[in-house]
């Protein structure tokens, strides 16, 4: 077979060229997005497994029985690390978001069996629950009822959640731990209350699921608690599997079956889909199977031990930097860095200005905007850090960069969004203040002017310093920011104009 395009080696060279512009996925320079075990052997094993299974279609395990075997083994592994009994079953999904979406869909469908096919239930969760639950509520027609957390610690009070439970609640979500601040929610109390009310309770352990089982001194968060009805745990985070794999585990088969979709109501093949997708590659499934099989309990314990050591060292180093501190009592290999508000202004370090300078030194940290909760309290802006085993090997230069960056920006005020705000028509801001993103139908000219003022180029290029952007995200009405972000991300993948078809 000969194609009309360039030779395969030239095409691969082009791909390599594109990759050169990306953030590095290995070596510990990126402290979010990527989870690097530091083992070339594991990377190689995953690549070979994907290659072996890349053409297998996970759509039908009766045609490809290997797929059923891999999935069953992974569910057994998930069950064992979350203390599930033989009733606990589940599915491998394509990622944390899909696991969360399906947990919500399952709970909604079970709730609707009792309460009517078209009723609109509530989903109760702390403010810090992952945005995937906002997406799930939006996709599946639930009312999102967010419970404010303590802004000093990022932790929610059990009583505050329990007070919101009632017969119109389809699902209560707690995190183990939360992504923004690594707060371990009061899972035992909430799960017990959910059980008393006969409600579904999902533990989102997308980020902690493959770390907490080996982390020291963690309060029970899993199927040891009888009220927990489902758990999500990402294989593609601390499981060290390439992107595209997560586990969703259910307390029992009845719940698992409510996740599935089946129909014979069309003239094609009978459809039974466990997840959102139809046809799906078995490649990453095979990689997940291979990696978990190679590492096993002991391998994960060892990687967690290395990560734990690095986390302790890094937290200690950051706590010792004047003007910065760590929010709350993080549990697991992640945490959020905030300004030490107990210091006078000239000694404070703004976490976003700091992250910008850290980035100039070659290390990527994720900026999290400040967030006003429904009760008016403000969760401070923070900088997110996820620690992986490779962090242990780069602690010295990393800590040096963190210190130097703090020295550079200490005493500088946070980035100011006021000039952009002042340039926008007041009536626009007022009309947007109460609008949801979905209702906003904004003038494209206004959107492009917001993007331009934020320092974003017409080609979607971002400014060197992100602190100004996050300040804008904090200050502008969410509906405007959401529309602007959609416009920005869309423009990144718009093909160049060709003039064809005119
Ligand atoms: C990462 C994460 C998710 C979403 O997972 P994706 O794999 O990015 O889709 C959900 N919940 C928590 C707590 C997470 O950390």
JSON list of N, CA, C and O and ligand atoms in Angstrom, two decimals, residues 95-97 100 130 179 204 206-207 234 236-237, ligand 1:
[
{"chain": "A", "resi": 95, "resn": "UNK", "atom": "N", "xyz": [-11.36, 7.52, 31.76]},
{"chain": "A", "resi": 95, "resn": "UNK", "atom": "CA", "xyz": [-10.73, 8.55, 32.59]},
{"chain": "A", "resi": 95, "resn": "UNK", "atom": "C", "xyz": [-11.61, 8.96, 33.73]},
{"chain": "A", "resi": 95, "resn": "UNK", "atom": "O", "xyz": [-12.76, 8.50, 33.85]},
{"chain": "A", "resi": 96, "resn": "UNK", "atom": "N", "xyz": [-11.08, 9.82, 34.58]},
{"chain": "A", "resi": 96, "resn": "UNK", "atom": "CA", "xyz": [-11.80, 10.24, 35.77]},
{"chain": "A", "resi": 96, "resn": "UNK", "atom": "C", "xyz": [-13.13, 10.89, 35.44]},
{"chain": "A", "resi": 96, "resn": "UNK", "atom": "O", "xyz": [-14.15, 10.62, 36.09]},
{"chain": "A", "resi": 97, "resn": "UNK", "atom": "N", "xyz": [-13.13, 11.74, 34.43]},
{"chain": "A", "resi": 97, "resn": "UNK", "atom": "CA", "xyz": [-14.39, 12.41, 34.09]},
{"chain": "A", "resi": 97, "resn": "UNK", "atom": "C", "xyz": [-15.45, 11.39, 33.71]},
{"chain": "A", "resi": 97, "resn": "UNK", "atom": "O", "xyz": [-16.60, 11.48, 34.17]},
{"chain": "A", "resi": 100, "resn": "UNK", "atom": "N", "xyz": [-16.75, 9.67, 36.82]},
{"chain": "A", "resi": 100, "resn": "UNK", "atom": "CA", "xyz": [-17.64, 10.54, 37.59]},
{"chain": "A", "resi": 100, "resn": "UNK", "atom": "C", "xyz": [-19.00, 10.68, 36.88]},
{"chain": "A", "resi": 100, "resn": "UNK", "atom": "O", "xyz": [-20.06, 10.62, 37.52]},
{"chain": "A", "resi": 130, "resn": "UNK", "atom": "N", "xyz": [-14.77, 17.74, 42.25]},
{"chain": "A", "resi": 130, "resn": "UNK", "atom": "CA", "xyz": [-14.20, 18.00, 40.91]},
{"chain": "A", "resi": 130, "resn": "UNK", "atom": "C", "xyz": [-15.26, 18.54, 39.95]},
{"chain": "A", "resi": 130, "resn": "UNK", "atom": "O", "xyz": [-16.43, 18.17, 40.02]},
{"chain": "A", "resi": 179, "resn": "UNK", "atom": "N", "xyz": [-9.29, 17.51, 44.67]},
{"chain": "A", "resi": 179, "resn": "UNK", "atom": "CA", "xyz": [-8.21, 17.94, 43.78]},
{"chain": "A", "resi": 179, "resn": "UNK", "atom": "C", "xyz": [-7.64, 19.31, 44.18]},
{"chain": "A", "resi": 179, "resn": "UNK", "atom": "O", "xyz": [-6.41, 19.44, 44.27]},
{"chain": "A", "resi": 204, "resn": "UNK", "atom": "N", "xyz": [-15.14, 10.11, 45.31]},
{"chain": "A", "resi": 204, "resn": "UNK", "atom": "CA", "xyz": [-14.29, 10.41, 44.17]},
{"chain": "A", "resi": 204, "resn": "UNK", "atom": "C", "xyz": [-12.83, 10.29, 44.61]},
{"chain": "A", "resi": 204, "resn": "UNK", "atom": "O", "xyz": [-12.27, 11.21, 45.21]},
{"chain": "A", "resi": 206, "resn": "UNK", "atom": "N", "xyz": [-10.51, 9.70, 42.35]},
{"chain": "A", "resi": 206, "resn": "UNK", "atom": "CA", "xyz": [-9.81, 9.71, 41.05]},
{"chain": "A", "resi": 206, "resn": "UNK", "atom": "C", "xyz": [-8.32, 9.94, 41.28]},
{"chain": "A", "resi": 206, "resn": "UNK", "atom": "O", "xyz": [-7.49, 9.24, 40.72]},
{"chain": "A", "resi": 207, "resn": "UNK", "atom": "N", "xyz": [-8.00, 10.91, 42.12]},
{"chain": "A", "resi": 207, "resn": "UNK", "atom": "CA", "xyz": [-6.57, 11.21, 42.29]},
{"chain": "A", "resi": 207, "resn": "UNK", "atom": "C", "xyz": [-5.94, 10.39, 43.42]},
{"chain": "A", "resi": 207, "resn": "UNK", "atom": "O", "xyz": [-4.76, 10.05, 43.36]},
{"chain": "A", "resi": 234, "resn": "UNK", "atom": "N", "xyz": [-8.52, 6.75, 39.34]},
{"chain": "A", "resi": 234, "resn": "UNK", "atom": "CA", "xyz": [-7.90, 6.87, 38.02]},
{"chain": "A", "resi": 234, "resn": "UNK", "atom": "C", "xyz": [-6.63, 6.03, 37.90]},
{"chain": "A", "resi": 234, "resn": "UNK", "atom": "O", "xyz": [-5.65, 6.26, 38.61]},
{"chain": "A", "resi": 236, "resn": "UNK", "atom": "N", "xyz": [-4.89, 6.28, 35.24]},
{"chain": "A", "resi": 236, "resn": "UNK", "atom": "CA", "xyz": [-3.95, 7.14, 34.50]},
{"chain": "A", "resi": 236, "resn": "UNK", "atom": "C", "xyz": [-3.40, 8.30, 35.33]},
{"chain": "A", "resi": 236, "resn": "UNK", "atom": "O", "xyz": [-2.80, 9.21, 34.80]},
{"chain": "A", "resi": 237, "resn": "UNK", "atom": "N", "xyz": [-3.62, 8.26, 36.64]},
{"chain": "A", "resi": 237, "resn": "UNK", "atom": "CA", "xyz": [-2.90, 9.21, 37.52]},
{"chain": "A", "resi": 237, "resn": "UNK", "atom": "C", "xyz": [-1.86, 8.41, 38.29]},
{"chain": "A", "resi": 237, "resn": "UNK", "atom": "O", "xyz": [-0.86, 8.00, 37.70]},
{"chain": "B", "resi": 1, "resn": "LIG", "atom": "C1", "xyz": [-8.45, 14.18, 37.82]},
{"chain": "B", "resi": 1, "resn": "LIG", "atom": "C2", "xyz": [-9.67, 14.14, 38.65]},
{"chain": "B", "resi": 1, "resn": "LIG", "atom": "C3", "xyz": [-10.93, 13.94, 38.07]},
{"chain": "B", "resi": 1, "resn": "LIG", "atom": "C4", "xyz": [-11.18, 13.95, 36.58]},
{"chain": "B", "resi": 1, "resn": "LIG", "atom": "O1", "xyz": [-10.34, 13.08, 35.94]},
{"chain": "B", "resi": 1, "resn": "LIG", "atom": "P1", "xyz": [-9.85, 13.18, 34.44]},
{"chain": "B", "resi": 1, "resn": "LIG", "atom": "O2", "xyz": [-9.07, 11.94, 34.36]},
{"chain": "B", "resi": 1, "resn": "LIG", "atom": "O3", "xyz": [-9.04, 14.41, 34.28]},
{"chain": "B", "resi": 1, "resn": "LIG", "atom": "O4", "xyz": [-11.04, 13.15, 33.55]},
{"chain": "B", "resi": 1, "resn": "LIG", "atom": "C5", "xyz": [-12.01, 13.83, 38.92]},
{"chain": "B", "resi": 1, "resn": "LIG", "atom": "N1", "xyz": [-11.86, 13.93, 40.25]},
{"chain": "B", "resi": 1, "resn": "LIG", "atom": "C6", "xyz": [-10.66, 14.15, 40.83]},
{"chain": "B", "resi": 1, "resn": "LIG", "atom": "C7", "xyz": [-10.57, 14.27, 42.32]},
{"chain": "B", "resi": 1, "resn": "LIG", "atom": "C8", "xyz": [-9.53, 14.27, 40.05]},
{"chain": "B", "resi": 1, "resn": "LIG", "atom": "O5", "xyz": [-8.35, 14.50, 40.61]}
]
